[in-house]
Coordinates of C-alpha atoms in Angstrom, one line a residue:
M432 CA 101.6 88.2 105.5
K433 CA 103.8 91.3 105.4
I434 CA 103.3 93.7 102.5
A435 CA 106.0 96.3 102.1
V436 CA 104.9 99.5 100.3
D437 CA 107.1 102.3 99.1
V438 CA 105.3 105.3 100.6
M439 CA 107.4 107.8 98.6
G440 CA 106.7 106.3 95.2
G441 CA 104.3 108.0 92.8
D442 CA 103.3 111.5 91.6
F443 CA 101.1 112.1 94.7
A444 CA 103.2 110.4 97.3
P445 CA 103.3 110.2 100.3
K446 CA 99.8 111.4 101.0
A447 CA 98.0 109.3 98.3
V448 CA 99.9 106.2 99.2
L449 CA 99.1 106.3 102.9
E450 CA 95.5 107.2 102.2
G451 CA 95.4 104.1 99.9
I452 CA 96.9 102.0 102.6
L453 CA 94.2 103.2 105.1
L454 CA 91.5 102.4 102.5
A455 CA 92.9 98.8 102.2
L456 CA 93.0 98.0 105.9
P457 CA 89.4 96.9 106.2
S458 CA 90.1 94.2 103.6
L459 CA 93.1 92.8 105.4
S460 CA 93.0 90.2 108.2
N461 CA 94.6 91.0 111.6
N462 CA 97.8 89.0 110.7
E463 CA 98.3 90.9 107.4
I464 CA 100.7 93.8 108.1
I465 CA 101.6 96.8 105.9
L466 CA 105.3 97.8 106.2
A467 CA 105.2 101.5 105.2
V468 CA 108.7 102.4 103.9
G469 CA 109.7 106.0 104.0
P470 CA 110.6 108.9 106.3
Q471 CA 109.3 108.0 109.8
D472 CA 108.3 111.6 110.8
T473 CA 106.5 112.2 107.5
I474 CA 104.5 109.0 107.7
Q475 CA 103.6 109.4 111.3
S476 CA 102.4 112.9 110.7
I477 CA 100.0 111.9 107.9
L478 CA 98.8 108.9 110.0
D479 CA 98.1 111.3 112.9
E480 CA 96.2 113.6 110.5
H481 CA 93.9 110.6 109.8
Q482 CA 93.8 109.7 113.5
Y483 CA 95.2 106.3 112.8
V484 CA 96.1 104.5 116.1
G485 CA 96.2 100.8 115.0
T486 CA 99.1 98.3 114.8
Q487 CA 98.6 97.0 111.3
I488 CA 100.8 99.7 109.7
Q489 CA 104.4 99.4 110.8
I490 CA 106.8 102.2 109.8
I491 CA 110.1 101.3 108.3
H492 CA 112.3 104.4 108.2
A493 CA 114.0 105.3 104.9
D494 CA 115.5 108.8 104.6
Q495 CA 116.2 108.9 100.9
V496 CA 114.0 108.9 97.8
I497 CA 114.7 107.8 94.2
E498 CA 112.9 110.4 92.0
M499 CA 111.1 109.4 88.8
G500 CA 113.7 110.9 86.5
E501 CA 116.8 109.4 88.1
H502 CA 119.0 106.8 86.4
P503 CA 117.9 103.5 88.1
T504 CA 121.2 101.7 88.6
R505 CA 123.1 104.9 89.7
A506 CA 120.3 105.9 92.0
L507 CA 120.1 102.5 93.8
S508 CA 123.9 102.5 94.3
Q509 CA 124.1 106.1 95.5
K510 CA 120.9 105.9 97.6
P511 CA 121.1 102.7 99.6
N512 CA 118.7 104.1 102.2
S513 CA 116.0 105.0 99.7
S514 CA 112.5 103.7 100.2
I515 CA 113.0 101.5 97.1
G516 CA 116.4 100.3 98.3
I517 CA 115.1 99.5 101.8
G518 CA 112.0 97.8 100.4
F519 CA 114.1 95.4 98.3
G520 CA 116.2 94.7 101.4
L521 CA 113.1 93.6 103.3
L522 CA 112.1 91.4 100.4
K523 CA 115.5 89.8 100.0
E524 CA 115.9 89.1 103.8
G525 CA 112.4 87.5 104.0
K526 CA 111.1 90.3 106.2
A527 CA 108.4 91.1 103.6
D528 CA 106.4 88.7 101.4
V529 CA 105.9 91.2 98.6
F530 CA 107.2 94.7 97.8
A531 CA 105.1 97.3 95.9
S532 CA 105.8 100.8 94.6
A533 CA 104.4 103.4 92.3
G534 CA 107.8 105.0 92.0
N535 CA 110.6 104.8 89.4
T536 CA 109.8 101.7 87.2
G537 CA 113.4 101.4 86.1
A538 CA 114.7 101.3 89.7
M539 CA 112.1 98.7 90.6
M540 CA 113.2 96.5 87.6
V541 CA 116.9 96.9 88.4
G542 CA 116.3 96.3 92.1
S543 CA 114.5 93.1 91.2
L544 CA 117.3 91.9 89.0
F545 CA 120.1 92.7 91.5
S546 CA 118.4 92.0 94.8
V547 CA 116.1 89.0 94.7
K548 CA 117.5 88.1 91.2
T549 CA 116.0 86.2 88.3
I550 CA 114.8 82.6 88.7
E551 CA 117.5 80.3 87.3
G552 CA 116.6 79.3 83.8
I553 CA 114.6 82.5 83.0
Q554 CA 116.2 84.6 80.3
R555 CA 114.5 87.8 81.2
P556 CA 111.7 88.6 83.7
A557 CA 108.6 90.3 82.3
I558 CA 106.2 92.9 83.5
A559 CA 102.6 91.6 83.2
G560 CA 99.7 93.9 82.5
F561 CA 95.9 93.3 82.8
V562 CA 93.8 93.7 79.7
P563 CA 90.0 93.9 80.3
Q564 CA 87.8 91.8 78.0
T565 CA 84.3 92.4 76.7
D566 CA 83.1 89.2 78.5
G567 CA 83.8 90.8 81.8
K568 CA 87.0 88.9 82.4
Y569 CA 90.6 89.9 81.9
A570 CA 93.7 88.7 80.0
V571 CA 97.3 88.9 81.1
M572 CA 99.7 90.5 78.6
L573 CA 103.5 90.3 78.8
D574 CA 105.8 91.9 78.3
I575 CA 104.5 95.5 78.8
G576 CA 107.7 97.4 79.0
A577 CA 110.6 95.6 80.7
N578 CA 112.1 94.2 77.4
A579 CA 111.7 96.4 74.4
D580 CA 113.9 94.2 72.2
C581 CA 113.2 90.4 72.5
K582 CA 114.3 87.1 71.0
P583 CA 111.8 84.4 70.0
E584 CA 113.0 82.3 73.0
M585 CA 112.2 85.1 75.4
L586 CA 108.7 85.4 74.0
E587 CA 108.2 81.7 74.3
Q588 CA 109.1 81.9 78.0
F589 CA 106.8 84.9 78.5
A590 CA 104.0 82.6 77.2
L591 CA 104.9 80.0 79.9
L592 CA 105.3 82.6 82.6
G593 CA 101.9 84.2 81.7
S594 CA 100.2 80.8 81.7
V595 CA 101.5 79.9 85.1
Y596 CA 100.5 83.3 86.5
F597 CA 97.0 83.2 85.0
E598 CA 96.3 79.6 86.2
A599 CA 97.7 80.3 89.7
T600 CA 95.7 83.5 90.2
T601 CA 92.4 82.5 88.5
G602 CA 92.3 78.7 88.9
I603 CA 91.5 78.4 85.2
K604 CA 93.4 75.4 83.7
S605 CA 95.2 75.5 80.4
P606 CA 94.8 79.2 79.6
R607 CA 94.7 80.2 76.0
V608 CA 97.8 81.8 74.7
G609 CA 97.7 84.3 71.8
L610 CA 100.6 86.0 70.0
I611 CA 100.1 89.6 68.9
N612 CA 100.6 89.9 65.2
I613 CA 99.3 91.7 62.1
G614 CA 97.4 88.7 60.8
E615 CA 96.0 85.4 62.0
E616 CA 98.0 83.3 59.5
E617 CA 101.2 81.9 60.9
Q618 CA 103.4 83.1 58.1
K619 CA 102.3 86.8 58.8
G620 CA 104.3 89.4 60.7
S621 CA 107.9 90.3 61.5
I622 CA 110.8 87.9 61.6
L623 CA 110.4 87.9 65.4
A624 CA 106.7 87.1 65.3
Q625 CA 107.1 84.3 62.7
A626 CA 110.0 82.6 64.7
T627 CA 108.0 82.9 67.9
H628 CA 104.9 81.4 66.3
A629 CA 106.9 78.3 65.4
L630 CA 108.2 77.9 69.0
L631 CA 104.8 78.4 70.6
K632 CA 103.2 76.0 68.2
A633 CA 105.7 73.3 69.0
N634 CA 105.5 73.9 72.8
T635 CA 103.3 71.3 74.4
S636 CA 103.5 73.0 77.8
I637 CA 101.1 75.8 76.7
N638 CA 97.7 76.1 75.1
F639 CA 98.7 78.1 72.0
I640 CA 95.7 79.3 69.9
G641 CA 97.8 81.1 67.3
N642 CA 98.1 84.8 66.3
I643 CA 95.6 87.4 67.5
E644 CA 95.3 90.9 65.9
G645 CA 94.7 94.3 67.4
K646 CA 90.9 93.8 66.8
D647 CA 91.0 90.8 69.1
F648 CA 92.7 92.7 72.0
F649 CA 89.6 93.2 74.1
K650 CA 87.4 90.4 72.6
G651 CA 88.1 87.5 75.1
K652 CA 89.9 85.5 72.5
A653 CA 93.0 84.8 74.6
D654 CA 93.8 84.6 78.3
V655 CA 97.5 85.2 77.9
I656 CA 98.7 87.7 75.3
V657 CA 102.3 87.5 74.3
T658 CA 104.4 90.3 72.7
D659 CA 107.6 92.3 73.2
G660 CA 107.8 95.0 75.8
F661 CA 107.8 97.8 73.1
T662 CA 104.6 96.7 71.5
G663 CA 102.9 95.7 74.8
N664 CA 103.6 99.0 76.4
I665 CA 102.1 100.9 73.5
M666 CA 99.0 98.7 73.4
L667 CA 98.3 98.8 77.1
K668 CA 98.6 102.6 77.3
M669 CA 96.4 103.0 74.2
G670 CA 93.8 100.8 76.0
E671 CA 94.1 102.8 79.2
S672 CA 93.4 106.0 77.2
I673 CA 89.9 104.8 76.4
Y674 CA 88.8 105.5 80.0
N675 CA 90.0 109.1 80.0
I676 CA 88.6 109.9 76.6
M677 CA 85.2 108.5 77.4
K678 CA 85.2 110.2 80.9
D679 CA 86.0 113.6 79.2
Q680 CA 83.0 113.1 77.0
G681 CA 80.8 112.2 79.9
M682 CA 80.2 108.7 78.7
T683 CA 80.7 105.4 80.6
N684 CA 79.8 101.8 80.7
E685 CA 81.0 98.7 82.5
F686 CA 83.7 97.8 79.9
V687 CA 85.1 101.4 79.9
E688 CA 85.3 101.3 83.7
N689 CA 87.4 98.2 83.4
T690 CA 90.0 100.0 81.2
N691 CA 90.8 102.3 84.1
Y692 CA 94.3 101.4 85.4
E693 CA 93.1 102.1 89.0
K694 CA 91.0 99.0 89.0
Y695 CA 94.0 96.6 88.7
G696 CA 96.4 98.5 91.1
G697 CA 99.6 97.6 89.4
S698 CA 101.6 95.0 87.4
P699 CA 103.6 92.1 88.8
I700 CA 107.2 91.4 87.7
I701 CA 107.2 87.7 86.7
G702 CA 110.2 85.5 86.6
I703 CA 112.1 86.7 89.7
N704 CA 112.8 85.1 93.1
G705 CA 110.2 87.2 94.9
N706 CA 107.0 89.1 94.6
V707 CA 107.3 92.6 93.2
I708 CA 104.4 94.9 92.1
I709 CA 104.9 98.1 90.0
A710 CA 102.0 100.5 90.2
H711 CA 101.1 103.4 87.9
G712 CA 103.1 106.6 88.7
A713 CA 99.8 108.6 88.9
S714 CA 98.3 106.2 91.4
S715 CA 95.4 107.6 93.5
P716 CA 94.4 106.3 96.9
I717 CA 92.0 103.9 95.2
A718 CA 94.7 102.6 92.9
I719 CA 97.0 102.0 95.9
K720 CA 94.2 100.2 97.7
N721 CA 93.8 97.9 94.7
M722 CA 97.6 97.5 94.5
I723 CA 97.6 96.1 98.0
G724 CA 94.8 93.7 96.9
L725 CA 97.0 92.6 94.0
C726 CA 99.9 92.1 96.5
K727 CA 97.7 89.7 98.5
S728 CA 96.7 87.8 95.4
V729 CA 100.2 87.3 94.2
V730 CA 101.4 86.0 97.6
E731 CA 98.4 83.8 98.2
S732 CA 98.7 82.2 94.8
K733 CA 102.3 81.2 95.4
V734 CA 102.9 81.9 91.7
C735 CA 106.7 82.5 92.3
E736 CA 107.1 79.0 93.8
K737 CA 105.0 77.5 91.0
I738 CA 107.2 79.1 88.3
K739 CA 110.3 77.8 90.0
G740 CA 108.9 74.3 90.1
I741 CA 108.0 74.3 86.4
I742 CA 111.3 75.8 85.2
E743 CA 113.4 73.5 87.4
N744 CA 111.6 70.4 86.0
K745 CA 112.2 71.4 82.4

C-alpha cells in the first residue's frame, strides 16, 4: 500500500504533517509506504531533525503550494507542480492507493473531479463526516460541504453511497439510514426534504428508517445520516465545537472526547474513481496520524470498487 500525503497542507504544515507521519509509522506494516509530497529539501531537513533514517517515507518533490485562500480551479491549473497537483497525479497514475491532504478543501474536491473523476452514474460525489454516538459507535453523515445545493435524487444517492461505505468499513450489514429533518413525520420539512423522503422510502436498496431530528443527531438512531452539504457542514462543525467548549471549561468525558475532530483524522470523498481523504485545516500531528489510519481503512475496505459494482449493476 502506498499512501500519498500532502506535506504542505494545513495550518501547521509541514512540521505537524511530518510529525504525524512519524507517529503513524509504528502502526504500518513494512510494505505500507508513505509518499511525502512537498519540497524535498524542506522534508528532508525536518526528517533529519527527528533523526529519521528509515525507508518507509519516500519523498516526492513538489516545489509549489496551493494556499488555503486560493481559487481551487485556477490554482490547480496555474500550479501543476503543487503538492496537491502532484498528489493527484500519483493517484491517477496508480502510483498511490490513496491521497490525503489537510490543505485547500476546494482544490482537493476539484482535483478529485478533474483527475480521478466521478464514478459513472454518480451525479455528485459527497464528503462524508463521522458523527460520534452516545452508544460509543459512530454514524457517517453526507454530505458535509461538497454540495451546498442538492436535488432529491442526489440525496438519494448519498444514502446509497453512505450505506456502502458504512458496511464496507464496519462490516455491519443493512445500516440504518436517517434523513435530517425538522420533524419525524414524512410530510414535515422543506420541499427538498419531503421529496427526498419519498425517494428513500421507495428505495429497496437501503434500510431507510425515516426522518431524524437534531435531537437524534448523537443518539445512535441512524448509522448513515443524509442531508445537503450546507446543513451537514453546519451540524458537523457545531458538534465539533462541543469538545473545545468543554475543554475550555475543564470538563471531559468519553463522549466529549469523541467529538474531537482529531480522533477521526479526516473525511473521505465518496463517489470518485479513487481514494481521497480531506483532513481538517488545523490538523495536529495526532490528527495526521489518525488521517493515515483512515487512509488504510479506506484502501483495505475496497469501498471504491464496491460502489462501482453496485452503481454499474443498477
